[in-house]
Coordinates of C-alpha atoms in Angstrom, one line a residue:
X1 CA -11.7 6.6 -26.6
X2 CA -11.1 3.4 -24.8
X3 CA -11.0 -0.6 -26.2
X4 CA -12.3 -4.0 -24.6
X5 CA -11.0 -6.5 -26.3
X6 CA -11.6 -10.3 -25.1
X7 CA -10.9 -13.8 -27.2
X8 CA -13.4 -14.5 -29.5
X9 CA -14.8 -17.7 -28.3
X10 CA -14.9 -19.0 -24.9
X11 CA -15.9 -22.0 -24.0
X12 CA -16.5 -23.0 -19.8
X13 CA -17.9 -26.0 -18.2
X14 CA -17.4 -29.2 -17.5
X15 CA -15.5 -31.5 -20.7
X16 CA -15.4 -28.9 -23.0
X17 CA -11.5 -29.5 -23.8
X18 CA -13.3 -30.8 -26.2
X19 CA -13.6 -28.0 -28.4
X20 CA -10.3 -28.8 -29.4
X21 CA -11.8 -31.3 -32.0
X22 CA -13.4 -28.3 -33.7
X23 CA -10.5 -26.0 -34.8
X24 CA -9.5 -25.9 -38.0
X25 CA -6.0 -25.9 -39.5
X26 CA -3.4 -28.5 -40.3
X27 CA -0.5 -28.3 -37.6
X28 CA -1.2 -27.2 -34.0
X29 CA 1.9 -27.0 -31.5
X30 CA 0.8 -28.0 -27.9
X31 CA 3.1 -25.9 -25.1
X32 CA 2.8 -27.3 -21.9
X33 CA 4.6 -26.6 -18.7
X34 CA 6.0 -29.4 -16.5
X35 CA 4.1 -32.2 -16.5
X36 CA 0.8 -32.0 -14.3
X37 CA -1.3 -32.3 -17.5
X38 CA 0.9 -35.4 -19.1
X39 CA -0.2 -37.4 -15.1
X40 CA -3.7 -36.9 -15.3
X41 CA -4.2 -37.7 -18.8
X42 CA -5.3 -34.1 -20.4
X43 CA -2.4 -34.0 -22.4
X44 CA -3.3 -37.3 -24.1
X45 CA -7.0 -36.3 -24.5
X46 CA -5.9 -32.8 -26.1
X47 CA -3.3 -34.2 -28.3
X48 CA -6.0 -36.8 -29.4
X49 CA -9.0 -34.1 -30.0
X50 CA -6.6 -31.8 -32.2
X51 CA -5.7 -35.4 -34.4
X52 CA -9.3 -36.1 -34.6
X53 CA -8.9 -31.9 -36.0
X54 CA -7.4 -33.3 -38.3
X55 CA -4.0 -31.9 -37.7
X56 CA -0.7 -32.7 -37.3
X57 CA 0.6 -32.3 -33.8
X58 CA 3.6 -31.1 -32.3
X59 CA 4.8 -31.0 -27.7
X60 CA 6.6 -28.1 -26.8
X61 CA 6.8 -29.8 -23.1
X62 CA 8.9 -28.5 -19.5
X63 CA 8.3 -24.6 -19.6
X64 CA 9.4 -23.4 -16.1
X65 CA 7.6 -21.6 -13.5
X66 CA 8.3 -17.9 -14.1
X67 CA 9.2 -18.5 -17.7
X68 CA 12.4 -17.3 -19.0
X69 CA 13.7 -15.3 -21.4
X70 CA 15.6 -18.7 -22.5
X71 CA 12.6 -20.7 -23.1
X72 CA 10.7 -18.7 -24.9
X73 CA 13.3 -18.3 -27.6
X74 CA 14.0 -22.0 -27.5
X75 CA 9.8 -22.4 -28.3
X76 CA 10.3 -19.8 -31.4
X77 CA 13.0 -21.9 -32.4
X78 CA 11.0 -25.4 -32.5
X79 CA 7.7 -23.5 -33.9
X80 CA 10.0 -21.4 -36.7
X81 CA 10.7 -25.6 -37.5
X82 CA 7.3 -26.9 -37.3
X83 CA 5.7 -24.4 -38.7
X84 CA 1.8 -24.4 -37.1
X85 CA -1.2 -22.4 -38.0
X86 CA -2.4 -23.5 -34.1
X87 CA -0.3 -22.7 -31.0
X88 CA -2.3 -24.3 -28.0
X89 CA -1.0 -24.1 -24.4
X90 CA -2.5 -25.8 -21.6
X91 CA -1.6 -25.4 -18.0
X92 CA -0.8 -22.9 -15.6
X93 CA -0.3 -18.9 -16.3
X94 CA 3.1 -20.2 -17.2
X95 CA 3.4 -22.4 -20.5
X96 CA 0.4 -19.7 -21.5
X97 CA 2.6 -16.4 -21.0
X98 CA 5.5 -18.4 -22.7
X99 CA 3.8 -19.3 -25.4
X100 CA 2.3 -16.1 -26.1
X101 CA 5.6 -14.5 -26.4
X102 CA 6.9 -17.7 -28.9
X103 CA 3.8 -16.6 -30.5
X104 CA 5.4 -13.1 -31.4
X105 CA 9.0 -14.6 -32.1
X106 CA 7.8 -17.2 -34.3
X107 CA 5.9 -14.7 -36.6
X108 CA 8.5 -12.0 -36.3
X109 CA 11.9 -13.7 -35.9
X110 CA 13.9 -10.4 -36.1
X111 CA 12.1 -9.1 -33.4
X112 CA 13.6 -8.1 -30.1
X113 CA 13.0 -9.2 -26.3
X114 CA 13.0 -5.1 -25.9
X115 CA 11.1 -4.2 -28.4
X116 CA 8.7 -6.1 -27.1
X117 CA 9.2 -5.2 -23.5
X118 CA 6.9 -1.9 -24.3
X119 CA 3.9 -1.9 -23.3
X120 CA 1.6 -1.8 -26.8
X121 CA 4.8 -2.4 -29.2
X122 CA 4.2 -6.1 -30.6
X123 CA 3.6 -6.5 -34.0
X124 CA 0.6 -7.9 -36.1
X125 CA 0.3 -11.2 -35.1
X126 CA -2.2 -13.9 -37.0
X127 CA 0.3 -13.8 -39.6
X128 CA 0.9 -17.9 -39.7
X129 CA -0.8 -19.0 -36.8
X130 CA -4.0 -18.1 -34.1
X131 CA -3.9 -19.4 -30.4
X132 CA -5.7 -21.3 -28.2
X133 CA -5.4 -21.0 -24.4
X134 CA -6.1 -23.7 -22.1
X135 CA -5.8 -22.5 -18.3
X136 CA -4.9 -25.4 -15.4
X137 CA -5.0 -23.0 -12.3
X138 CA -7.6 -20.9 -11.6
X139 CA -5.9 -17.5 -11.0
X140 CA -3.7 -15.7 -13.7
X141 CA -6.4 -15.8 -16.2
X142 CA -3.4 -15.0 -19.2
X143 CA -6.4 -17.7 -21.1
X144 CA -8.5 -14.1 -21.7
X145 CA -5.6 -11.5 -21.6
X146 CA -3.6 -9.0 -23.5
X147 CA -0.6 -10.3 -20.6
X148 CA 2.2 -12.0 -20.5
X149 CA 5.1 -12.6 -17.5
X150 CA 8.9 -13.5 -19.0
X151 CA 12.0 -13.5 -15.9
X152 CA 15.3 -12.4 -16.9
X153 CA 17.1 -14.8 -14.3
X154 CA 20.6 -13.0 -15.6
X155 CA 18.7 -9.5 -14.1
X156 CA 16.5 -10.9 -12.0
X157 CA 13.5 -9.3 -13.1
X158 CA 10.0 -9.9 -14.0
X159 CA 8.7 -8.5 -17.5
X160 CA 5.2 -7.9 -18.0
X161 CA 4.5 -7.7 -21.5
X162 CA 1.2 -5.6 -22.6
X163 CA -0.5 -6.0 -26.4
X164 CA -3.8 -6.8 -27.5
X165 CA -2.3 -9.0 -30.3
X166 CA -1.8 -11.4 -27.7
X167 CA -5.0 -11.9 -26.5
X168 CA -6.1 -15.5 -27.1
X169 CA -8.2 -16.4 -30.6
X170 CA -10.0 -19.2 -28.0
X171 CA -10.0 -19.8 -24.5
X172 CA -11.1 -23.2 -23.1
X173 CA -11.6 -22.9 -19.7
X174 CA -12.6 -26.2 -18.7
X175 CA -13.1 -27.1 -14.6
X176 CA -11.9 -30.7 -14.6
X177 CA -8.3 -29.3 -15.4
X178 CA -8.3 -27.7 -11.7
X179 CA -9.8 -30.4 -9.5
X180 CA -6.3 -31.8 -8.9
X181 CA -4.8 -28.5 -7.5
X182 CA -2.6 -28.8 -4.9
X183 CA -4.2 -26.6 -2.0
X184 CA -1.0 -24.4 -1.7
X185 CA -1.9 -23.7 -5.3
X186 CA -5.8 -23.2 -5.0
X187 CA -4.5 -20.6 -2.4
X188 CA -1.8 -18.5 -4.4
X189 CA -3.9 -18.3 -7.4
X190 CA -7.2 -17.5 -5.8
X191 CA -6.0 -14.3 -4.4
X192 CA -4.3 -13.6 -7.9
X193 CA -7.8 -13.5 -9.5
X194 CA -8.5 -11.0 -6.0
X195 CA -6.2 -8.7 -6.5
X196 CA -6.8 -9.2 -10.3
X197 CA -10.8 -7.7 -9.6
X198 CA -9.7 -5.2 -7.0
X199 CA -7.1 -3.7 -8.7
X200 CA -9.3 -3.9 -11.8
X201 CA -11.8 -2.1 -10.2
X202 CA -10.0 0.8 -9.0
X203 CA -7.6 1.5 -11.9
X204 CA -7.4 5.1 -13.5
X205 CA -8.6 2.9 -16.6
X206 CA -11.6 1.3 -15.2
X207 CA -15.2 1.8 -17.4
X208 CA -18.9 0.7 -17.1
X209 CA -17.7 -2.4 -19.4
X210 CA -15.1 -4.0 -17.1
X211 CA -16.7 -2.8 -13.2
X212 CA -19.4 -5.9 -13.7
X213 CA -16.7 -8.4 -14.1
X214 CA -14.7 -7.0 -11.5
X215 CA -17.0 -6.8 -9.1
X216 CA -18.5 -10.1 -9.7
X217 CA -15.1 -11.7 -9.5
X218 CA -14.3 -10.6 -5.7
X219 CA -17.9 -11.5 -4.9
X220 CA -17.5 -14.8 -5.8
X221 CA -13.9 -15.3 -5.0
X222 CA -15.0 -13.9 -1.2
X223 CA -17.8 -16.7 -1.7
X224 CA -15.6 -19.6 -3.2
X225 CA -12.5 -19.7 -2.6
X226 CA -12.2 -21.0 1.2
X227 CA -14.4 -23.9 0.3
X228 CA -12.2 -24.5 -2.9
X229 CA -9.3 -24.3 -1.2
X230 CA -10.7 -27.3 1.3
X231 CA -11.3 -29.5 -1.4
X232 CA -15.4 -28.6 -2.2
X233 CA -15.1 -28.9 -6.0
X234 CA -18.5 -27.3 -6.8
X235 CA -16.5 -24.3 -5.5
X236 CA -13.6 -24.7 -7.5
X237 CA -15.5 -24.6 -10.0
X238 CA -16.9 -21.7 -9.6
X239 CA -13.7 -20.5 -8.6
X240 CA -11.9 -21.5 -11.9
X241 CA -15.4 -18.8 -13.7
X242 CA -14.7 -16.2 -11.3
X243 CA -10.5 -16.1 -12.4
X244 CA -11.3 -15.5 -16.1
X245 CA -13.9 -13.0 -15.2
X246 CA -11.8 -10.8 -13.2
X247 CA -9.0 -11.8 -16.6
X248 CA -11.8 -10.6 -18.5
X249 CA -11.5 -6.8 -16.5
X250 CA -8.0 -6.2 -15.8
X251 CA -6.9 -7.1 -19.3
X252 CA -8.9 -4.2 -20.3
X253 CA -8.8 -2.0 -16.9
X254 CA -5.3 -2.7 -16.7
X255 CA -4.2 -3.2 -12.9
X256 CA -2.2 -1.4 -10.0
X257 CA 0.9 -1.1 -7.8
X258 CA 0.3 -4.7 -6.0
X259 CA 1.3 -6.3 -9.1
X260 CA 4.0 -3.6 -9.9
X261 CA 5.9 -4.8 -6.6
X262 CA 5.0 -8.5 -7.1
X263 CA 6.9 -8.3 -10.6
X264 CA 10.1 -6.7 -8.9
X265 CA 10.1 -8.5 -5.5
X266 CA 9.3 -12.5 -6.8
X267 CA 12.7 -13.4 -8.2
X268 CA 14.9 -10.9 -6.5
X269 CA 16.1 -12.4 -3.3
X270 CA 18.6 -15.5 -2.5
X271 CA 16.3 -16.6 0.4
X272 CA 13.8 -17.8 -2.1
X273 CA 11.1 -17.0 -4.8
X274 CA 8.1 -15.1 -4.3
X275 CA 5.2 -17.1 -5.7
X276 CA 3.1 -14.2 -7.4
X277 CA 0.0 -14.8 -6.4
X278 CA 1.6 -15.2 -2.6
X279 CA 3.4 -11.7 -3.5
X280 CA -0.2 -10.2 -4.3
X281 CA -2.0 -11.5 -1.5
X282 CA 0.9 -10.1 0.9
X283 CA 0.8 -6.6 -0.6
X284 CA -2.9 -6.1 -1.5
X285 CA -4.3 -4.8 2.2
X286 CA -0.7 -2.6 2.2
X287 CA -1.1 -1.0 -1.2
X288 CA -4.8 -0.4 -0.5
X289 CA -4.1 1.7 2.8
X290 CA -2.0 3.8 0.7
X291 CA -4.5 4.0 -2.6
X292 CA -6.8 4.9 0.1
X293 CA -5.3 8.2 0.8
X294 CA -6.8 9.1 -2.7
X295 CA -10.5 10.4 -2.6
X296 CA -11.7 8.5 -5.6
X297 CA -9.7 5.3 -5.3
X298 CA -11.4 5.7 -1.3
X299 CA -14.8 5.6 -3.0
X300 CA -13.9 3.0 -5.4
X301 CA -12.6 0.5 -2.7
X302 CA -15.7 1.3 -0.2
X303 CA -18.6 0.6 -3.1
X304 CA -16.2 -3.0 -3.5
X305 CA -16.7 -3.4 0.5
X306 CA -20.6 -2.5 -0.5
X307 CA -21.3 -4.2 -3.2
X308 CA -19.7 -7.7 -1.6
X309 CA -21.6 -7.4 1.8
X310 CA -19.0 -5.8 4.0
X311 CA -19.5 -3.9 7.5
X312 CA -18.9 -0.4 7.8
X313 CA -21.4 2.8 7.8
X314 CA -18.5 5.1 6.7
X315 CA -16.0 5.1 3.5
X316 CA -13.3 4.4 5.9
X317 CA -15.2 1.7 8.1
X318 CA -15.8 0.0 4.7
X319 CA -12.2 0.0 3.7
X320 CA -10.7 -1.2 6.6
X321 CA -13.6 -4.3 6.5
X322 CA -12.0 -5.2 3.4
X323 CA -8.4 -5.3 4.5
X324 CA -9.7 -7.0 7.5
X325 CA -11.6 -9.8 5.0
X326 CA -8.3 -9.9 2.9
X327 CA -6.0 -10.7 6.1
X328 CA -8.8 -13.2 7.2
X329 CA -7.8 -15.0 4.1
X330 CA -4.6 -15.2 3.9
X331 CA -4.9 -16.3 7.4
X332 CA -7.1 -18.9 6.1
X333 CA -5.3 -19.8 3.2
X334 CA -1.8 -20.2 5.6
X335 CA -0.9 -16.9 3.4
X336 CA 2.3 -14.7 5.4
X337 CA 1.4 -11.5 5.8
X338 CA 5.0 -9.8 5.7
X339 CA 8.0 -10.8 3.3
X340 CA 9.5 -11.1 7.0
X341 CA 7.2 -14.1 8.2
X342 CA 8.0 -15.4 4.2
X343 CA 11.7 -15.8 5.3
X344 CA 13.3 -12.8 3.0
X345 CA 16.8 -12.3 4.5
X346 CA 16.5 -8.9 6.3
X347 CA 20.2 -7.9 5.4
X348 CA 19.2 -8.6 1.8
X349 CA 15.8 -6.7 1.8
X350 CA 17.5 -3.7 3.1
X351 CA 20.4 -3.8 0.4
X352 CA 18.1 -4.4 -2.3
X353 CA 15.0 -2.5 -1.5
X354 CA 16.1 1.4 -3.2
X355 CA 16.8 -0.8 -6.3
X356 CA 13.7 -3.0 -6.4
X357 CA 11.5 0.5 -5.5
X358 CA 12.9 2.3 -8.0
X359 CA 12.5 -0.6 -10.8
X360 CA 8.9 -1.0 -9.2
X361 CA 7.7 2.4 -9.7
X362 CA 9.0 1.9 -13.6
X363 CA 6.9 -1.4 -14.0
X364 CA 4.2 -1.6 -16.7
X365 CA 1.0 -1.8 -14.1
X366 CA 2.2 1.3 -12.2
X367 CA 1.0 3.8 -14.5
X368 CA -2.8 2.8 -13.8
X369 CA -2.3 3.1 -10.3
X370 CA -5.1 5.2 -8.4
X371 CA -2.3 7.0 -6.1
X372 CA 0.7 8.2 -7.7
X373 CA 3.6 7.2 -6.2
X374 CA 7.6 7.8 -6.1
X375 CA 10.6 5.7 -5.4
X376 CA 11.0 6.9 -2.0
X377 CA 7.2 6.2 -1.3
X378 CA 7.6 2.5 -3.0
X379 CA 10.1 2.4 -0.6
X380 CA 8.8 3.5 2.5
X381 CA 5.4 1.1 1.3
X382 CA 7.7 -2.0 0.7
X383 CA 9.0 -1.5 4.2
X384 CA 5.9 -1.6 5.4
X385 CA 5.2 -5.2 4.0
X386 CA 8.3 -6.6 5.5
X387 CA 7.7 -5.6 8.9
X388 CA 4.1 -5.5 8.9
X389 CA 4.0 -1.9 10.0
X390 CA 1.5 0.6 9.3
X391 CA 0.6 2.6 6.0
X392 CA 0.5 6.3 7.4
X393 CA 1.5 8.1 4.6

């Protein structure tokens, strides 16, 4: 038996922040990150449609890129205060994923950071309040999934946390809130929603209910998001759709080893953070070389190369067309294509690498990987994206 779970309403096009005017409850708590929404005004506009609600409303303002383990205990804190039947967050995938995990705190105060660190752990949630998820970057999609991302900046580690108790009640996934990207973002998180689909699409988990999203989320990401990330706002649009669809499949498909690594590389070197969806976008051709090697994850990438319009006569002609398609993006999209053209301190990367395999292989996303893999492997494939050398194994 498997479960697809999504939020139960989702509303998409242009103005429909909105909606916010039409929930129903008498204290909402409004978690934003660090202050892109407060500039152009959405703040103001969703504070005032939750008063015209009818409710009493509370900010929860300046959660940090990469949430911490910090903030999202000092959010529990002010809701276990304020006490809302609403949590709304609007903005990026980070205010979102910290809220989510105030969400559990606030609820279940006696709860643990560990306990909830396993994967299908969390408690019942909807206890004393339901959640609304308003996304401002088109990529991590955390507005439709069972997901959240917390950093331990003492251990330098990235926590995914898995439940279906913290998929959103309501999504809002409104195009005006992305028009403002900066084009560095529009990048990053494009290829997030990418991998997002691809990895989707090839999990051990996939099923006949998330292979149409997935699919149709690379085909219009490979359609969209070159135009969105020169400015063409129809595109951006369409990109801001395409992210929550390929949301709408991993959360349920569960993903790979691209965003296993991404986890345990982004905050782990002095020479500078790893944006995620930069992370994703260097590993994905890597990791699908070496998924590849598996007959059925071979199939499963070929029909994507298919299905999207890609050259090749043969399984492996089709494959390599789609590495090639994902290193003309990032090409495109000024993307590195090694953590050594990032600027990750050689020195470092070779002291750290055994440790960051070994905590890689151990990540959440690992266990729906198409190819097995080991520490040594994660290893040897890690060394591969710092130096750009080949996947033979």
């Amino acid at each position: 038996m498997a479960r697809f779970t999504l939020p139960r309403d989702i509303y998409h096009g242009k103005g429909c922040l909105e909606e916010l005017k039409n929930l129903k409850g008498h204290k909402a708590i409004l978690v934003v990150g660090g202050g892109s929404m407060k500039r152009q005004g959405f703040l103001d506009k969703a504070v005032n449609y939750l008063k015209e609600a009818g409710m009493e409303v509370e900010l929860f303002e300046g959660v940090e890129p990469d949430p911490s383990v910090e903030t999202v205990m000092k959010g529990a804190k002010a809701m276990q205060n304020f006490q809302p039947d609403w949590i709304v967050s609007m903005g990026g995938g980070s205010p979102i994923d910290a809220a989510k995990a105030m969400w559990a705190f606030y609820e279940y105060p006696q709860t643990t950071f560990e306990d909830l660190c396993i994967p299908f752990n969390f408690p019942n949630l909807r206890q004393k309040a339901k959640f609304c998820a308003i996304p401002s970057t088109s990529g991590t999609a955390t507005e439709v999934t069972a997901f959240s991302v917390i950093t331990n900046y003492q251990t330098g580690v990235k926590y995914p946390l898995a439940d279906f108790n913290i998929t959103p009640d309501v999504a809002i996934v409104d195009p005006d809130l992305v028009m403002g990207l900066p084009e560095k973002q529009v990048a990053y998180t494009g290829m997030d929603a990418l991998t997002h689909a691809i990895e989707a699409y090839v999990s051990t988990l996939n099923c006949p209910f998330t292979d149409p999203l997935a699919i149709q989320a690379v085909e219009m990401t490979l359609d969209y998001l070159p135009a969105s990330y020169n400015g063409n706002m129809q595109a951006r649009e369409q990109m801001h759709y395409a992210q929550c669809l390929a949301g709408m499949a991993f959360s349920n498909a569960l993903l790979g080893i691209v965003h296993s690594m991404a986890h345990k590389t982004g905050a782990a070197f002095s020479t500078g953070h790893i944006p995620h969806g930069c992370a994703n976008a260097i590993y994905l051709p890597y990791v699908i070389r070496y998924n590849a090697k598996d007959s059925t994850a071979a199939k499963r990438y070929a029909e994507i190369a298919r299905r999207t319009g890609l050259s090749g006569t043969s399984e492996k002609a089709l494959i390599n067309s789609l590495c090639e398609k994902i290193d003309e993006f990032n090409t495109k999209l000024n993307i590195p294509k090694t953590l050594k053209e990032f600027g990750i301190n050689e020195d470092e990367f070779k002291e750290k690498i055994s440790g960051i395999a070994e905590r890689a292989v151990g990540d959440a996303c690992t266990g729906s990987n198409p190819r097995e893999i080991n520490p040594a492997a994660m290893e040897k494939l890690l060394t591969c994206t710092y130096y750009g050398t080949e996947v033979d194994f």
